[in-house]
PDB file of C-alpha atoms in Angstrom:
ATOM      1  CA  MET A  20       3.526   1.595  -3.248  1.00  0.00           C
ATOM      2  CA  THR A  21       0.736   1.634  -5.795  1.00  0.00           C
ATOM      3  CA  ASP A  22      -2.799   2.349  -4.605  1.00  0.00           C
ATOM      4  CA  PRO A  23      -5.216  -0.014  -6.445  1.00  0.00           C
ATOM      5  CA  HIS A  24      -8.047   2.534  -6.206  1.00  0.00           C
ATOM      6  CA  LEU A  25      -5.839   5.220  -7.747  1.00  0.00           C
ATOM      7  CA  THR A  26      -4.704   2.787 -10.435  1.00  0.00           C
ATOM      8  CA  GLY A  27      -8.342   2.104 -11.315  1.00  0.00           C
ATOM      9  CA  LEU A  28      -9.116   5.814 -11.465  1.00  0.00           C
ATOM     10  CA  LEU A  29      -6.091   6.413 -13.658  1.00  0.00           C
ATOM     11  CA  THR A  30      -7.196   3.678 -16.033  1.00  0.00           C
ATOM     12  CA  ALA A  31     -10.667   5.229 -16.245  1.00  0.00           C
ATOM     13  CA  ALA A  32      -9.148   8.684 -16.727  1.00  0.00           C
ATOM     14  CA  ARG A  33      -6.932   7.442 -19.549  1.00  0.00           C
ATOM     15  CA  GLY A  34     -10.094   5.948 -21.042  1.00  0.00           C
ATOM     16  CA  GLY A  35     -11.646   9.423 -21.189  1.00  0.00           C
ATOM     17  CA  SER A  36     -13.734   9.628 -18.016  1.00  0.00           C
ATOM     18  CA  ARG A  37     -13.765  13.321 -17.097  1.00  0.00           C
ATOM     19  CA  ASP A  38     -14.973  12.445 -13.593  1.00  0.00           C
ATOM     20  CA  ALA A  39     -12.047  10.050 -13.110  1.00  0.00           C
ATOM     21  CA  ILE A  40      -9.599  12.667 -14.386  1.00  0.00           C
ATOM     22  CA  GLY A  41     -10.883  15.142 -11.812  1.00  0.00           C
ATOM     23  CA  ARG A  42     -10.793  12.597  -9.011  1.00  0.00           C
ATOM     24  CA  VAL A  43      -7.327  11.284  -9.795  1.00  0.00           C
ATOM     25  CA  LEU A  44      -5.888  14.785 -10.078  1.00  0.00           C
ATOM     26  CA  GLU A  45      -7.615  15.846  -6.864  1.00  0.00           C
ATOM     27  CA  SER A  46      -5.787  13.038  -5.071  1.00  0.00           C
ATOM     28  CA  TYR A  47      -2.557  15.003  -5.613  1.00  0.00           C
ATOM     29  CA  ARG A  48      -3.803  18.268  -4.057  1.00  0.00           C
ATOM     30  CA  ARG A  49      -2.000  17.847  -0.699  1.00  0.00           C
ATOM     31  CA  TYR A  50       1.211  16.751  -2.405  1.00  0.00           C
ATOM     32  CA  LEU A  51       1.075  19.784  -4.701  1.00  0.00           C
ATOM     33  CA  ALA A  52       0.348  22.096  -1.749  1.00  0.00           C
ATOM     34  CA  ARG A  53       3.503  20.915   0.032  1.00  0.00           C
ATOM     35  CA  LEU A  54       5.493  21.397  -3.145  1.00  0.00           C
ATOM     36  CA  ALA A  55       4.013  24.860  -3.715  1.00  0.00           C
ATOM     37  CA  GLU A  56       4.850  25.883  -0.138  1.00  0.00           C
ATOM     38  CA  ARG A  57       8.453  24.897  -0.731  1.00  0.00           C
ATOM     39  CA  GLU A  58       8.583  26.861  -3.977  1.00  0.00           C
ATOM     40  CA  LEU A  59       7.007  29.924  -2.356  1.00  0.00           C
ATOM     41  CA  ALA A  60       9.501  29.776   0.515  1.00  0.00           C
ATOM     42  CA  ARG A  61      12.351  29.842  -2.023  1.00  0.00           C
ATOM     43  CA  SER A  62      11.010  32.995  -3.648  1.00  0.00           C
ATOM     44  CA  PRO A  63       9.640  35.718  -1.339  1.00  0.00           C
ATOM     45  CA  GLY A  64       8.601  37.827  -4.343  1.00  0.00           C
ATOM     46  CA  LEU A  65       6.470  35.007  -5.628  1.00  0.00           C
ATOM     47  CA  LYS A  66       4.836  34.537  -2.226  1.00  0.00           C
ATOM     48  CA  ALA A  67       3.873  38.219  -2.243  1.00  0.00           C
ATOM     49  CA  ARG A  68       2.052  37.792  -5.572  1.00  0.00           C
ATOM     50  CA  CYS A  69       0.187  34.530  -5.037  1.00  0.00           C
ATOM     51  CA  GLY A  70      -0.632  31.894  -2.482  1.00  0.00           C
ATOM     52  CA  THR A  71      -0.238  28.170  -2.224  1.00  0.00           C
ATOM     53  CA  SER A  72      -3.864  27.463  -3.053  1.00  0.00           C
ATOM     54  CA  ASP A  73      -3.667  29.695  -6.139  1.00  0.00           C
ATOM     55  CA  ILE A  74      -0.729  27.806  -7.621  1.00  0.00           C
ATOM     56  CA  VAL A  75      -2.227  24.433  -6.763  1.00  0.00           C
ATOM     57  CA  GLN A  76      -5.636  25.306  -8.218  1.00  0.00           C
ATOM     58  CA  GLU A  77      -4.124  26.677 -11.428  1.00  0.00           C
ATOM     59  CA  THR A  78      -1.899  23.613 -11.765  1.00  0.00           C
ATOM     60  CA  LEU A  79      -4.806  21.216 -11.294  1.00  0.00           C
ATOM     61  CA  ALA A  80      -6.980  23.152 -13.754  1.00  0.00           C
ATOM     62  CA  GLU A  81      -4.222  23.104 -16.366  1.00  0.00           C
ATOM     63  CA  ALA A  82      -3.560  19.396 -15.762  1.00  0.00           C
ATOM     64  CA  TYR A  83      -7.272  18.681 -16.187  1.00  0.00           C
ATOM     65  CA  ARG A  84      -7.396  20.609 -19.484  1.00  0.00           C
ATOM     66  CA  SER A  85      -4.251  18.976 -20.848  1.00  0.00           C
ATOM     67  CA  PHE A  86      -4.734  15.451 -19.462  1.00  0.00           C
ATOM     68  CA  GLY A  87      -4.898  14.085 -23.012  1.00  0.00           C
ATOM     69  CA  GLN A  88      -1.196  14.913 -23.342  1.00  0.00           C
ATOM     70  CA  PHE A  89      -0.256  12.698 -20.380  1.00  0.00           C
ATOM     71  CA  ARG A  90       1.489   9.631 -21.774  1.00  0.00           C
ATOM     72  CA  GLY A  91       2.315   7.812 -18.544  1.00  0.00           C
ATOM     73  CA  ARG A  92       0.616   4.695 -17.277  1.00  0.00           C
ATOM     74  CA  THR A  93       1.264   4.704 -13.528  1.00  0.00           C
ATOM     75  CA  ASP A  94       0.354   6.887 -10.592  1.00  0.00           C
ATOM     76  CA  GLN A  95       4.070   7.579 -10.082  1.00  0.00           C
ATOM     77  CA  GLU A  96       4.320   8.905 -13.633  1.00  0.00           C
ATOM     78  CA  LEU A  97       1.240  11.051 -13.084  1.00  0.00           C
ATOM     79  CA  ARG A  98       2.731  12.386  -9.838  1.00  0.00           C
ATOM     80  CA  ALA A  99       5.886  13.366 -11.733  1.00  0.00           C
ATOM     81  CA  TRP A 100       3.786  14.967 -14.498  1.00  0.00           C
ATOM     82  CA  VAL A 101       1.730  17.144 -12.130  1.00  0.00           C
ATOM     83  CA  ARG A 102       4.896  17.981 -10.171  1.00  0.00           C
ATOM     84  CA  GLN A 103       6.529  19.280 -13.348  1.00  0.00           C
ATOM     85  CA  ALA A 104       3.381  21.242 -14.166  1.00  0.00           C
ATOM     86  CA  LEU A 105       3.487  22.948 -10.759  1.00  0.00           C
ATOM     87  CA  LEU A 106       7.205  23.712 -11.007  1.00  0.00           C
ATOM     88  CA  HIS A 107       6.669  25.148 -14.483  1.00  0.00           C
ATOM     89  CA  LYS A 108       3.766  27.269 -13.186  1.00  0.00           C
ATOM     90  CA  ALA A 109       5.889  28.594 -10.296  1.00  0.00           C
ATOM     91  CA  ALA A 110       8.813  29.393 -12.614  1.00  0.00           C
ATOM     92  CA  LYS A 111       6.482  31.217 -14.990  1.00  0.00           C
ATOM     93  CA  LEU A 112       5.031  33.266 -12.130  1.00  0.00           C
ATOM     94  CA  ARG A 113       8.511  34.256 -10.950  1.00  0.00           C
TER      95      ARG A 113
END
């Protein structure tokens, strides 16, 4: 289901609003934390080197910096994009 508020934020973010980019990415924090927990549980060595909040914060910071590269139009596409960013970050840290 598409959240109209999130859709509006995404439109503003794609239009260049730095505030909207931050707010729309922040809306994925809990989702990314659950994903990071799963990745950390799969790799005990990774969990010893960093925590959930570290991976999530680094992922969100990188997504914010590279938002101009996001080519999707929907919140589902953005969710997939930040998911891939987190998985890439976790793989790199391994």
